[in-house]
Amino acid sequence: MADFGEILRNIGEFGLFQQLTLTALAFPNFCQGFLMSGFLFIQSDPERHCNTDWILRAANLTTEEQLNLTVPREEDGSFSRCRMFVPVDWDIQDIRAYGLNETTGCRDGWVYGSMLYESTIVTDFDLVCGQSNMVGVIQTVFLAGILLGSLMFGPFAESFGRKRATQIPAVILFVFTLTTALCPSIYLYLASIFFMGVGAGGYRVNCIILSTEWIGVSKRSWGACVTQLFSSVGQCVLAGTIYGIRKWRVAQLIGAAPLAVVIVYIWFIPESARWLLNKGRTEEAKQLIANAAAINKQPIPHSLLEKVQDANLLLKYQFSVEIHRLGLFSLNLCIYCLYLDMGSLGFSIFLTQFLFGAFEIPANLLSMWLLEIFGRKSRSVTGSAAEHAGRVPLGHPHRHFKQPDNHRRSPWLPAPRDQEN
């Protein structure tokens, strides 16, 4: 009887096969920072006034004259941002002589003044005045999509395989990242960004699982940490990209472009041999193990392959809520609250965005180093670092296997736990 840890020690715990698989699965996380660019870089209260071009049908006016005749003033003397005078069918002489008194909300949209960006969802969808609360709704809808994707594709991975549970979210992510950039209305944008969140949540969870199930215990921490590292680098690149283009639709399309490559190669990602063994598909697992050994240029004894069929891993599926996962929930809540409102911190939003990603890079590298030295069992030493490196949404199912008493359990990583661990 051969446990999977022994198999990995023979074919290579982190050889070329595992490195290619991990890189391919982690790469889409580089693009995920671009998913939120539309509602992060918005300048939520831009300079503006109501569009009052109706008066230009009566006479050619300068901008100052037009505003004086058609837009009321606030108590401080500035032009109103949300009100206008009701249009009338008068001659320009009568309008100048008698003036306009009755006001209404902006009927024909807004004219925006000097802005930090060339276009944002605020200006494209007019999310100002009575619609200003829609920015918060957009953020909520996106995070709700991430939650649903995480909860939905967790059980899906148990039933239909880790490979399918990464392929389908990857396709969903690409399709709706693309459609989000092309949405003509706020309601289509809300629907699109919700499904984009579903794809992002489902992929982020399962790419970590699939990659770590092929990695041996000596490098197991790399499965989660490298995934987070790609995301951190993507955050830094996003800051420079937005600084250069200043258009949210273009930034969204830039994020979709690499995902188009991902949905081509994602179909060639190998299934988890562990999952295949759990499902009794021994021959398929043997073939994948042999392929991995060949790519790693490691000979695998024929006798070991023969023993693989007896290496049944007892799978038990359950949800669990533990104290450290409640801490993880609080950590994510703080990070998202700070991140989604970073425009109000008072610093350059481009520099702030860059620092958000830049600070995570050494944090992830430190996590990898600490986990290599102390192991995942030393929760008191590496717990906070491991939680940062393994930021997986709350409620994801994790697997329990039949193990010997000397088993070292991982307190944070949603990866298989067998005798080799």
C-alpha positions as a Markdown table, in Angstrom:
| # | Residue | x | y | z |
|---|---|---|---|---|
| 1 | Met | 0.0 | 0.0 | 0.0 |
| 2 | Ala | 1.5 | 3.4 | -1.1 |
| 3 | Asp | 0.3 | 6.6 | 0.3 |
| 4 | Phe | 0.4 | 9.7 | -1.9 |
| 5 | Gly | 3.2 | 11.3 | 0.1 |
| 6 | Glu | 5.4 | 8.4 | -0.8 |
| 7 | Ile | 4.4 | 8.8 | -4.5 |
| 8 | Leu | 5.3 | 12.5 | -4.5 |
| 9 | Arg | 8.7 | 11.8 | -2.8 |
| 10 | Asn | 9.5 | 9.4 | -5.7 |
| 11 | Ile | 8.3 | 11.6 | -8.6 |
| 12 | Gly | 9.5 | 14.9 | -7.1 |
| 13 | Glu | 7.7 | 17.0 | -4.5 |
| 14 | Phe | 8.2 | 20.2 | -6.4 |
| 15 | Gly | 9.7 | 19.5 | -9.7 |
| 16 | Leu | 9.1 | 21.0 | -13.1 |
| 17 | Phe | 5.6 | 19.5 | -13.3 |
| 18 | Gln | 4.5 | 21.1 | -10.1 |
| 19 | Gln | 6.2 | 24.4 | -10.9 |
| 20 | Leu | 4.5 | 24.7 | -14.3 |
| 21 | Thr | 1.1 | 23.7 | -12.8 |
| 22 | Leu | 1.4 | 26.2 | -10.0 |
| 23 | Thr | 2.5 | 29.0 | -12.3 |
| 24 | Ala | -0.4 | 28.3 | -14.7 |
| 25 | Leu | -2.9 | 28.2 | -11.9 |
| 26 | Ala | -1.6 | 31.3 | -10.1 |
| 27 | Phe | -1.3 | 33.5 | -13.2 |
| 28 | Pro | -5.0 | 34.5 | -13.4 |
| 29 | Asn | -4.7 | 36.0 | -9.9 |
| 30 | Phe | -2.3 | 38.5 | -11.4 |
| 31 | Cys | -5.3 | 39.8 | -13.4 |
| 32 | Gln | -7.8 | 39.9 | -10.5 |
| 33 | Gly | -6.7 | 43.3 | -9.3 |
| 34 | Phe | -8.0 | 44.7 | -12.6 |
| 35 | Leu | -11.5 | 43.3 | -11.8 |
| 36 | Met | -12.1 | 46.0 | -9.2 |
| 37 | Ser | -10.5 | 48.9 | -11.1 |
| 38 | Gly | -13.9 | 50.1 | -12.3 |
| 39 | Phe | -15.2 | 50.8 | -8.8 |
| 40 | Leu | -11.9 | 51.7 | -7.1 |
| 41 | Phe | -10.7 | 54.5 | -9.3 |
| 42 | Ile | -13.9 | 56.6 | -9.5 |
| 43 | Gln | -13.5 | 60.1 | -8.0 |
| 44 | Ser | -17.0 | 59.7 | -6.5 |
| 45 | Asp | -17.9 | 63.4 | -6.2 |
| 46 | Pro | -16.5 | 65.1 | -9.4 |
| 47 | Glu | -17.0 | 68.7 | -10.3 |
| 48 | Arg | -20.2 | 68.9 | -12.4 |
| 49 | His | -23.4 | 70.7 | -13.2 |
| 50 | Cys | -26.6 | 69.8 | -15.0 |
| 51 | Asn | -26.6 | 69.6 | -18.8 |
| 52 | Thr | -28.7 | 72.6 | -19.8 |
| 53 | Asp | -28.0 | 72.7 | -23.5 |
| 54 | Trp | -31.7 | 73.2 | -24.1 |
| 55 | Ile | -31.2 | 76.9 | -23.9 |
| 56 | Leu | -28.7 | 76.9 | -26.8 |
| 57 | Arg | -31.7 | 76.4 | -29.1 |
| 58 | Ala | -32.7 | 80.0 | -28.2 |
| 59 | Ala | -29.3 | 81.7 | -28.6 |
| 60 | Asn | -25.6 | 81.1 | -28.7 |
| 61 | Leu | -24.2 | 81.7 | -25.2 |
| 62 | Thr | -20.9 | 81.4 | -23.5 |
| 63 | Thr | -20.6 | 78.7 | -20.8 |
| 64 | Glu | -20.8 | 81.3 | -18.0 |
| 65 | Glu | -23.9 | 82.9 | -19.5 |
| 66 | Gln | -25.6 | 79.5 | -19.9 |
| 67 | Leu | -24.9 | 78.5 | -16.3 |
| 68 | Asn | -26.1 | 81.9 | -14.9 |
| 69 | Leu | -29.4 | 81.6 | -16.7 |
| 70 | Thr | -30.1 | 77.8 | -16.2 |
| 71 | Val | -28.5 | 76.6 | -13.0 |
| 72 | Pro | -29.4 | 77.9 | -9.5 |
| 73 | Arg | -26.7 | 78.8 | -7.0 |
| 74 | Glu | -26.0 | 77.3 | -3.6 |
| 75 | Glu | -25.8 | 79.3 | -0.4 |
| 76 | Asp | -22.0 | 79.7 | -0.9 |
| 77 | Gly | -22.5 | 81.2 | -4.3 |
| 78 | Ser | -21.4 | 78.1 | -6.3 |
| 79 | Phe | -23.5 | 76.6 | -9.0 |
| 80 | Ser | -25.7 | 73.7 | -7.9 |
| 81 | Arg | -24.4 | 70.2 | -8.8 |
| 82 | Cys | -27.8 | 68.5 | -8.7 |
| 83 | Arg | -30.4 | 71.1 | -9.6 |
| 84 | Met | -31.4 | 73.1 | -12.7 |
| 85 | Phe | -34.1 | 75.5 | -13.7 |
| 86 | Val | -37.1 | 73.9 | -15.4 |
| 87 | Pro | -36.7 | 74.4 | -19.2 |
| 88 | Val | -39.1 | 76.9 | -20.8 |
| 89 | Asp | -40.1 | 77.7 | -24.4 |
| 90 | Trp | -39.2 | 81.4 | -24.2 |
| 91 | Asp | -37.1 | 83.8 | -26.2 |
| 92 | Ile | -33.7 | 84.5 | -24.8 |
| 93 | Gln | -34.7 | 88.2 | -24.1 |
| 94 | Asp | -37.6 | 87.0 | -21.9 |
| 95 | Ile | -35.4 | 84.6 | -20.0 |
| 96 | Arg | -32.8 | 87.4 | -19.4 |
| 97 | Ala | -35.6 | 89.9 | -18.4 |
| 98 | Tyr | -37.6 | 87.8 | -16.1 |
| 99 | Gly | -35.3 | 84.9 | -15.1 |
| 100 | Leu | -36.2 | 81.4 | -14.2 |
| 101 | Asn | -37.4 | 80.4 | -10.7 |
| 102 | Glu | -38.8 | 76.8 | -10.7 |
| 103 | Thr | -36.1 | 74.1 | -10.2 |
| 104 | Thr | -35.9 | 70.4 | -10.9 |
| 105 | Gly | -33.4 | 67.6 | -10.9 |
| 106 | Cys | -31.0 | 67.2 | -13.8 |
| 107 | Arg | -33.1 | 65.9 | -16.7 |
| 108 | Asp | -30.5 | 65.5 | -19.4 |
| 109 | Gly | -27.5 | 64.2 | -17.4 |
| 110 | Trp | -24.5 | 66.1 | -16.2 |
| 111 | Val | -21.5 | 68.0 | -17.6 |
| 112 | Tyr | -18.4 | 67.1 | -15.7 |
| 113 | Gly | -15.5 | 69.4 | -15.1 |
| 114 | Ser | -11.8 | 68.8 | -14.5 |
| 115 | Met | -11.3 | 65.2 | -13.3 |
| 116 | Leu | -8.4 | 63.0 | -12.3 |
| 117 | Tyr | -9.6 | 60.4 | -14.8 |
| 118 | Glu | -10.9 | 60.6 | -18.4 |
| 119 | Ser | -13.8 | 58.3 | -17.6 |
| 120 | Thr | -15.2 | 56.4 | -14.6 |
| 121 | Ile | -18.3 | 54.4 | -13.9 |
| 122 | Val | -19.5 | 57.5 | -12.0 |
| 123 | Thr | -19.4 | 59.7 | -15.2 |
| 124 | Asp | -20.4 | 57.0 | -17.6 |
| 125 | Phe | -23.5 | 55.9 | -15.6 |
| 126 | Asp | -24.1 | 59.3 | -13.8 |
| 127 | Leu | -23.8 | 57.9 | -10.3 |
| 128 | Val | -24.1 | 61.2 | -8.6 |
| 129 | Cys | -26.7 | 63.1 | -6.6 |
| 130 | Gly | -29.6 | 60.7 | -6.1 |
| 131 | Gln | -27.6 | 57.8 | -7.6 |
| 132 | Ser | -24.4 | 58.3 | -5.6 |
| 133 | Asn | -25.2 | 55.3 | -3.3 |
| 134 | Met | -24.9 | 53.0 | -6.3 |
| 135 | Val | -21.2 | 52.9 | -5.9 |
| 136 | Gly | -21.6 | 51.1 | -2.5 |
| 137 | Val | -24.2 | 48.8 | -4.1 |
| 138 | Ile | -21.7 | 47.8 | -6.8 |
| 139 | Gln | -19.1 | 46.9 | -4.3 |
| 140 | Thr | -21.6 | 44.8 | -2.3 |
| 141 | Val | -22.8 | 43.0 | -5.4 |
| 142 | Phe | -19.3 | 42.1 | -6.5 |
| 143 | Leu | -18.4 | 40.8 | -3.0 |
| 144 | Ala | -21.7 | 38.8 | -2.9 |
| 145 | Gly | -20.6 | 37.2 | -6.2 |
| 146 | Ile | -17.3 | 36.2 | -4.7 |
| 147 | Leu | -19.0 | 34.7 | -1.7 |
| 148 | Leu | -21.5 | 32.7 | -3.8 |
| 149 | Gly | -18.7 | 31.5 | -6.1 |
| 150 | Ser | -16.6 | 30.3 | -3.2 |
| 151 | Leu | -19.5 | 28.5 | -1.6 |
| 152 | Met | -20.8 | 27.0 | -4.8 |
| 153 | Phe | -17.6 | 25.8 | -6.4 |
| 154 | Gly | -16.3 | 24.3 | -3.1 |
| 155 | Pro | -18.8 | 21.4 | -3.1 |
| 156 | Phe | -18.6 | 21.4 | -6.9 |
| 157 | Ala | -14.9 | 20.5 | -6.7 |
| 158 | Glu | -15.7 | 17.6 | -4.4 |
| 159 | Ser | -18.2 | 16.1 | -6.8 |
| 160 | Phe | -16.9 | 16.9 | -10.2 |
| 161 | Gly | -13.1 | 17.4 | -9.7 |
| 162 | Arg | -10.7 | 20.2 | -9.0 |
| 163 | Lys | -10.0 | 20.6 | -12.7 |
| 164 | Arg | -13.6 | 21.4 | -13.6 |
| 165 | Ala | -13.9 | 23.6 | -10.6 |
| 166 | Thr | -11.1 | 25.8 | -11.9 |
| 167 | Gln | -12.0 | 25.6 | -15.6 |
| 168 | Ile | -15.6 | 26.7 | -15.3 |
| 169 | Pro | -14.9 | 29.7 | -13.0 |
| 170 | Ala | -12.0 | 30.8 | -15.3 |
| 171 | Val | -14.4 | 30.9 | -18.3 |
| 172 | Ile | -17.0 | 32.8 | -16.3 |
| 173 | Leu | -14.3 | 35.2 | -15.1 |
| 174 | Phe | -13.1 | 35.9 | -18.6 |
| 175 | Val | -16.6 | 36.3 | -20.2 |
| 176 | Phe | -17.9 | 38.7 | -17.6 |
| 177 | Thr | -14.7 | 40.7 | -17.2 |
| 178 | Leu | -15.1 | 41.4 | -20.9 |
| 179 | Thr | -18.8 | 42.2 | -20.8 |
| 180 | Thr | -18.4 | 44.4 | -17.8 |
| 181 | Ala | -16.1 | 46.7 | -19.8 |
| 182 | Leu | -18.8 | 46.9 | -22.5 |
| 183 | Cys | -21.9 | 47.4 | -20.4 |
| 184 | Pro | -24.0 | 50.4 | -21.6 |
| 185 | Ser | -26.1 | 50.7 | -18.4 |
| 186 | Ile | -25.7 | 50.5 | -14.7 |
| 187 | Tyr | -28.1 | 47.5 | -14.4 |
| 188 | Leu | -26.3 | 45.4 | -16.9 |
| 189 | Tyr | -23.1 | 46.4 | -15.2 |
| 190 | Leu | -24.4 | 45.2 | -11.9 |
| 191 | Ala | -25.4 | 41.8 | -13.3 |
| 192 | Ser | -22.1 | 41.4 | -15.1 |
| 193 | Ile | -20.0 | 42.3 | -12.1 |
| 194 | Phe | -21.9 | 39.9 | -9.9 |
| 195 | Phe | -21.1 | 37.0 | -12.2 |
| 196 | Met | -17.5 | 38.2 | -12.5 |
| 197 | Gly | -17.4 | 37.9 | -8.7 |
| 198 | Val | -18.8 | 34.4 | -8.9 |
| 199 | Gly | -16.0 | 33.4 | -11.3 |
| 200 | Ala | -13.3 | 35.2 | -9.2 |
| 201 | Gly | -14.4 | 33.5 | -6.0 |
| 202 | Gly | -14.7 | 30.1 | -7.4 |
| 203 | Tyr | -11.4 | 30.2 | -9.2 |
| 204 | Arg | -9.3 | 31.7 | -6.3 |
| 205 | Val | -10.4 | 28.9 | -3.9 |
| 206 | Asn | -9.9 | 26.0 | -6.2 |
| 207 | Cys | -6.7 | 27.0 | -8.0 |
| 208 | Ile | -5.0 | 26.8 | -4.6 |
| 209 | Ile | -6.5 | 23.4 | -3.9 |
| 210 | Leu | -5.5 | 21.9 | -7.2 |
| 211 | Ser | -2.0 | 23.2 | -7.1 |
| 212 | Thr | -1.3 | 22.1 | -3.5 |
| 213 | Glu | -2.6 | 18.6 | -4.1 |
| 214 | Trp | 0.3 | 18.0 | -6.5 |
| 215 | Ile | 2.9 | 19.5 | -4.2 |
| 216 | Gly | 4.8 | 17.6 | -1.5 |
| 217 | Val | 4.9 | 18.6 | 2.1 |
| 218 | Ser | 8.3 | 20.2 | 1.8 |
| 219 | Lys | 7.0 | 22.9 | -0.5 |
| 220 | Arg | 3.3 | 22.8 | 0.3 |
| 221 | Ser | 3.2 | 26.4 | 1.5 |
| 222 | Trp | 4.2 | 27.5 | -2.0 |
| 223 | Gly | 0.8 | 26.5 | -3.3 |
| 224 | Ala | -1.0 | 29.3 | -1.4 |
| 225 | Cys | 1.8 | 31.8 | -1.1 |
| 226 | Val | 2.7 | 32.0 | -4.7 |
| 227 | Thr | -0.9 | 32.5 | -5.7 |
| 228 | Gln | -1.1 | 35.4 | -3.3 |
| 229 | Leu | 2.2 | 36.7 | -4.6 |
| 230 | Phe | 0.9 | 36.9 | -8.2 |
| 231 | Ser | -2.1 | 38.9 | -6.9 |
| 232 | Ser | 0.2 | 41.3 | -5.0 |
| 233 | Val | 2.3 | 41.9 | -8.1 |
| 234 | Gly | -0.9 | 42.5 | -10.1 |
| 235 | Gln | -2.0 | 45.2 | -7.6 |
| 236 | Cys | 1.3 | 47.1 | -8.2 |
| 237 | Val | 0.9 | 46.8 | -12.0 |
| 238 | Leu | -2.7 | 48.0 | -11.7 |
| 239 | Ala | -1.6 | 51.2 | -10.1 |
| 240 | Gly | 0.8 | 52.0 | -13.0 |
| 241 | Thr | -1.8 | 51.0 | -15.6 |
| 242 | Ile | -4.5 | 53.2 | -14.2 |
| 243 | Tyr | -2.0 | 56.1 | -13.8 |
| 244 | Gly | -1.2 | 55.8 | -17.5 |
| 245 | Ile | -4.6 | 55.3 | -19.1 |
| 246 | Arg | -7.2 | 56.9 | -16.7 |
| 247 | Lys | -10.1 | 55.0 | -18.4 |
| 248 | Trp | -11.9 | 52.3 | -16.5 |
| 249 | Arg | -13.2 | 50.5 | -19.6 |
| 250 | Val | -9.7 | 50.2 | -21.1 |
| 251 | Ala | -8.4 | 49.0 | -17.7 |
| 252 | Gln | -11.1 | 46.3 | -17.6 |
| 253 | Leu | -10.2 | 45.1 | -21.1 |
| 254 | Ile | -6.5 | 45.0 | -20.2 |
| 255 | Gly | -7.5 | 42.7 | -17.3 |
| 256 | Ala | -9.6 | 40.5 | -19.7 |
| 257 | Ala | -6.8 | 40.1 | -22.3 |
| 258 | Pro | -4.5 | 37.8 | -20.2 |
| 259 | Leu | -7.6 | 35.8 | -19.2 |
| 260 | Ala | -8.2 | 35.0 | -22.8 |
| 261 | Val | -4.9 | 33.2 | -22.8 |
| 262 | Val | -5.8 | 31.4 | -19.6 |
| 263 | Ile | -9.0 | 29.9 | -20.9 |
| 264 | Val | -7.0 | 28.3 | -23.7 |
| 265 | Tyr | -4.4 | 26.6 | -21.6 |
| 266 | Ile | -6.7 | 25.9 | -18.6 |
| 267 | Trp | -8.1 | 22.8 | -20.4 |
| 268 | Phe | -4.6 | 21.2 | -20.4 |
| 269 | Ile | -4.2 | 21.6 | -16.6 |
| 270 | Pro | -4.0 | 18.0 | -15.1 |
| 271 | Glu | -6.7 | 16.8 | -12.7 |
| 272 | Ser | -5.7 | 16.1 | -9.1 |
| 273 | Ala | -4.5 | 12.5 | -8.8 |
| 274 | Arg | -5.6 | 12.6 | -5.2 |
| 275 | Trp | -9.2 | 13.3 | -6.2 |
| 276 | Leu | -9.1 | 10.6 | -8.8 |
| 277 | Leu | -7.9 | 8.1 | -6.3 |
| 278 | Asn | -10.7 | 9.1 | -3.9 |
| 279 | Lys | -13.2 | 8.5 | -6.7 |
| 280 | Gly | -11.8 | 5.1 | -7.5 |
| 281 | Arg | -10.4 | 6.2 | -10.9 |
| 282 | Thr | -7.1 | 4.5 | -10.3 |
| 283 | Glu | -5.9 | 4.1 | -13.9 |
| 284 | Glu | -6.4 | 7.8 | -14.7 |
| 285 | Ala | -4.4 | 8.6 | -11.5 |
| 286 | Lys | -1.6 | 6.3 | -12.5 |
| 287 | Gln | -1.3 | 7.9 | -15.9 |
| 288 | Leu | -1.1 | 11.4 | -14.5 |
| 289 | Ile | 1.5 | 10.2 | -11.9 |
| 290 | Ala | 3.6 | 8.7 | -14.7 |
| 291 | Asn | 3.3 | 11.9 | -16.7 |
| 292 | Ala | 4.4 | 14.0 | -13.8 |
| 293 | Ala | 7.4 | 11.7 | -13.2 |
| 294 | Ala | 8.4 | 11.9 | -16.8 |
| 295 | Ile | 8.2 | 15.8 | -16.8 |
| 296 | Asn | 10.2 | 15.8 | -13.6 |
| 297 | Lys | 12.7 | 13.4 | -15.1 |
| 298 | Gln | 12.3 | 11.1 | -12.1 |
| 299 | Pro | 12.0 | 7.3 | -12.6 |
| 300 | Ile | 9.1 | 5.8 | -10.8 |
| 301 | Pro | 9.3 | 2.1 | -9.7 |
| 302 | His | 6.7 | -0.1 | -11.4 |
| 303 | Ser | 6.0 | -1.7 | -8.0 |
| 304 | Leu | 5.1 | 1.6 | -6.6 |
| 305 | Leu | 2.5 | 2.2 | -9.4 |
| 306 | Glu | 1.1 | -1.2 | -8.7 |
| 307 | Lys | 0.5 | -0.2 | -5.1 |
| 308 | Val | -1.3 | 3.0 | -6.0 |
| 309 | Gln | -4.6 | 1.1 | -6.4 |
| 310 | Asp | -4.5 | 0.3 | -2.7 |
| 311 | Ala | -3.9 | 3.9 | -1.7 |
| 312 | Asn | -7.5 | 4.8 | -1.1 |
| 313 | Leu | -7.9 | 8.1 | 0.7 |
| 314 | Leu | -11.0 | 8.1 | 2.9 |
| 315 | Leu | -12.9 | 11.3 | 2.0 |
| 316 | Lys | -15.3 | 12.9 | 4.4 |
| 317 | Tyr | -16.9 | 16.2 | 3.4 |
| 318 | Gln | -18.1 | 18.6 | 6.0 |
| 319 | Phe | -18.2 | 22.3 | 6.8 |
| 320 | Ser | -16.5 | 23.5 | 9.9 |
| 321 | Val | -16.2 | 26.9 | 11.6 |
| 322 | Glu | -13.2 | 27.2 | 13.8 |
| 323 | Ile | -11.8 | 30.1 | 15.9 |
| 324 | His | -9.0 | 30.7 | 13.4 |
| 325 | Arg | -11.4 | 30.9 | 10.6 |
| 326 | Leu | -13.4 | 33.5 | 12.4 |
| 327 | Gly | -10.2 | 35.5 | 12.8 |
| 328 | Leu | -9.7 | 35.0 | 9.1 |
| 329 | Phe | -13.1 | 36.5 | 8.4 |
| 330 | Ser | -12.3 | 39.5 | 10.6 |
| 331 | Leu | -9.0 | 40.0 | 8.8 |
| 332 | Asn | -10.6 | 39.9 | 5.3 |
| 333 | Leu | -13.3 | 42.3 | 6.5 |
| 334 | Cys | -10.8 | 44.8 | 7.6 |
| 335 | Ile | -8.7 | 44.5 | 4.5 |
| 336 | Tyr | -11.7 | 44.9 | 2.1 |
| 337 | Cys | -13.1 | 47.9 | 4.1 |
| 338 | Leu | -9.8 | 49.7 | 3.9 |
| 339 | Tyr | -9.1 | 48.7 | 0.3 |
| 340 | Leu | -12.5 | 49.6 | -1.1 |
| 341 | Asp | -12.4 | 53.1 | 0.5 |
| 342 | Met | -8.7 | 53.9 | -0.1 |
| 343 | Gly | -9.7 | 56.9 | -2.2 |
| 344 | Ser | -10.7 | 58.7 | 1.0 |
| 345 | Leu | -7.4 | 58.2 | 2.8 |
| 346 | Gly | -6.1 | 61.5 | 1.7 |
| 347 | Phe | -3.0 | 60.3 | -0.3 |
| 348 | Ser | -2.5 | 59.8 | -4.0 |
| 349 | Ile | -4.7 | 56.9 | -4.9 |
| 350 | Phe | -2.2 | 55.6 | -7.4 |
| 351 | Leu | 0.6 | 55.5 | -4.7 |
| 352 | Thr | -1.9 | 54.0 | -2.2 |
| 353 | Gln | -2.8 | 51.3 | -4.7 |
| 354 | Phe | 0.8 | 50.5 | -5.4 |
| 355 | Leu | 1.7 | 50.3 | -1.7 |
| 356 | Phe | -1.3 | 47.9 | -1.0 |
| 357 | Gly | 0.3 | 45.4 | -3.4 |
| 358 | Ala | 4.0 | 46.2 | -2.5 |
| 359 | Phe | 3.5 | 45.6 | 1.2 |
| 360 | Glu | 1.9 | 42.2 | 0.5 |
| 361 | Ile | 4.9 | 41.0 | -1.5 |
| 362 | Pro | 7.4 | 40.8 | 1.5 |
| 363 | Ala | 4.5 | 39.6 | 3.7 |
| 364 | Asn | 3.9 | 36.6 | 1.3 |
| 365 | Leu | 7.6 | 35.9 | 1.1 |
| 366 | Leu | 7.9 | 36.0 | 4.8 |
| 367 | Ser | 5.0 | 33.6 | 5.1 |
| 368 | Met | 6.7 | 31.1 | 2.8 |
| 369 | Trp | 9.9 | 31.4 | 4.8 |
| 370 | Leu | 8.2 | 31.0 | 8.2 |
| 371 | Leu | 6.2 | 28.0 | 7.0 |
| 372 | Glu | 9.3 | 26.4 | 5.6 |
| 373 | Ile | 11.1 | 26.8 | 9.0 |
| 374 | Phe | 8.4 | 26.2 | 11.6 |
| 375 | Gly | 5.8 | 24.3 | 9.6 |
| 376 | Arg | 2.1 | 24.7 | 9.7 |
| 377 | Lys | 1.6 | 22.9 | 13.0 |
| 378 | Ser | 3.3 | 25.7 | 14.9 |
| 379 | Arg | 0.2 | 27.8 | 15.0 |
| 380 | Ser | 1.3 | 30.1 | 17.7 |
| 381 | Val | 4.4 | 31.1 | 15.7 |
| 382 | Thr | 3.1 | 31.2 | 12.1 |
| 383 | Gly | -0.6 | 31.5 | 12.5 |
| 384 | Ser | -1.0 | 35.1 | 11.5 |
| 385 | Ala | 1.4 | 34.7 | 8.6 |
| 386 | Ala | -0.4 | 31.6 | 7.4 |
| 387 | Glu | -3.7 | 33.3 | 7.7 |
| 388 | His | -2.5 | 36.1 | 5.5 |
| 389 | Ala | -1.0 | 33.7 | 2.9 |
| 390 | Gly | -4.1 | 31.5 | 2.9 |
| 391 | Arg | -6.9 | 34.1 | 2.6 |
| 392 | Val | -9.6 | 31.8 | 1.5 |
| 393 | Pro | -13.3 | 32.8 | 1.9 |
| 394 | Leu | -15.1 | 31.5 | 5.0 |
| 395 | Gly | -17.2 | 28.4 | 4.6 |
| 396 | His | -15.2 | 26.6 | 2.0 |
| 397 | Pro | -15.3 | 22.8 | 2.6 |
| 398 | His | -12.1 | 21.2 | 3.6 |
| 399 | Arg | -11.2 | 17.5 | 3.5 |
| 400 | His | -10.4 | 15.1 | 6.2 |
| 401 | Phe | -8.5 | 11.9 | 5.5 |
| 402 | Lys | -7.8 | 8.8 | 7.5 |
| 403 | Gln | -4.4 | 9.3 | 8.9 |
| 404 | Pro | -1.9 | 7.9 | 11.4 |
| 405 | Asp | -1.5 | 9.4 | 14.8 |
| 406 | Asn | 1.7 | 11.2 | 14.0 |
| 407 | His | 0.0 | 13.3 | 11.3 |
| 408 | Arg | 0.8 | 17.0 | 11.2 |
| 409 | Arg | -2.3 | 18.9 | 10.4 |
| 410 | Ser | -2.5 | 22.2 | 8.5 |
| 411 | Pro | -4.6 | 24.7 | 10.5 |
| 412 | Trp | -5.2 | 27.0 | 7.5 |
| 413 | Leu | -4.6 | 25.6 | 4.0 |
| 414 | Pro | -7.6 | 23.9 | 2.3 |
| 415 | Ala | -5.5 | 21.2 | 0.9 |
| 416 | Pro | -5.5 | 17.4 | 1.2 |
| 417 | Arg | -4.2 | 16.0 | 4.5 |
| 418 | Asp | -2.8 | 12.6 | 4.3 |
| 419 | Gln | 0.1 | 10.6 | 5.7 |
| 420 | Glu | 2.8 | 12.6 | 3.9 |
| 421 | Asn | 1.7 | 15.8 | 5.4 |
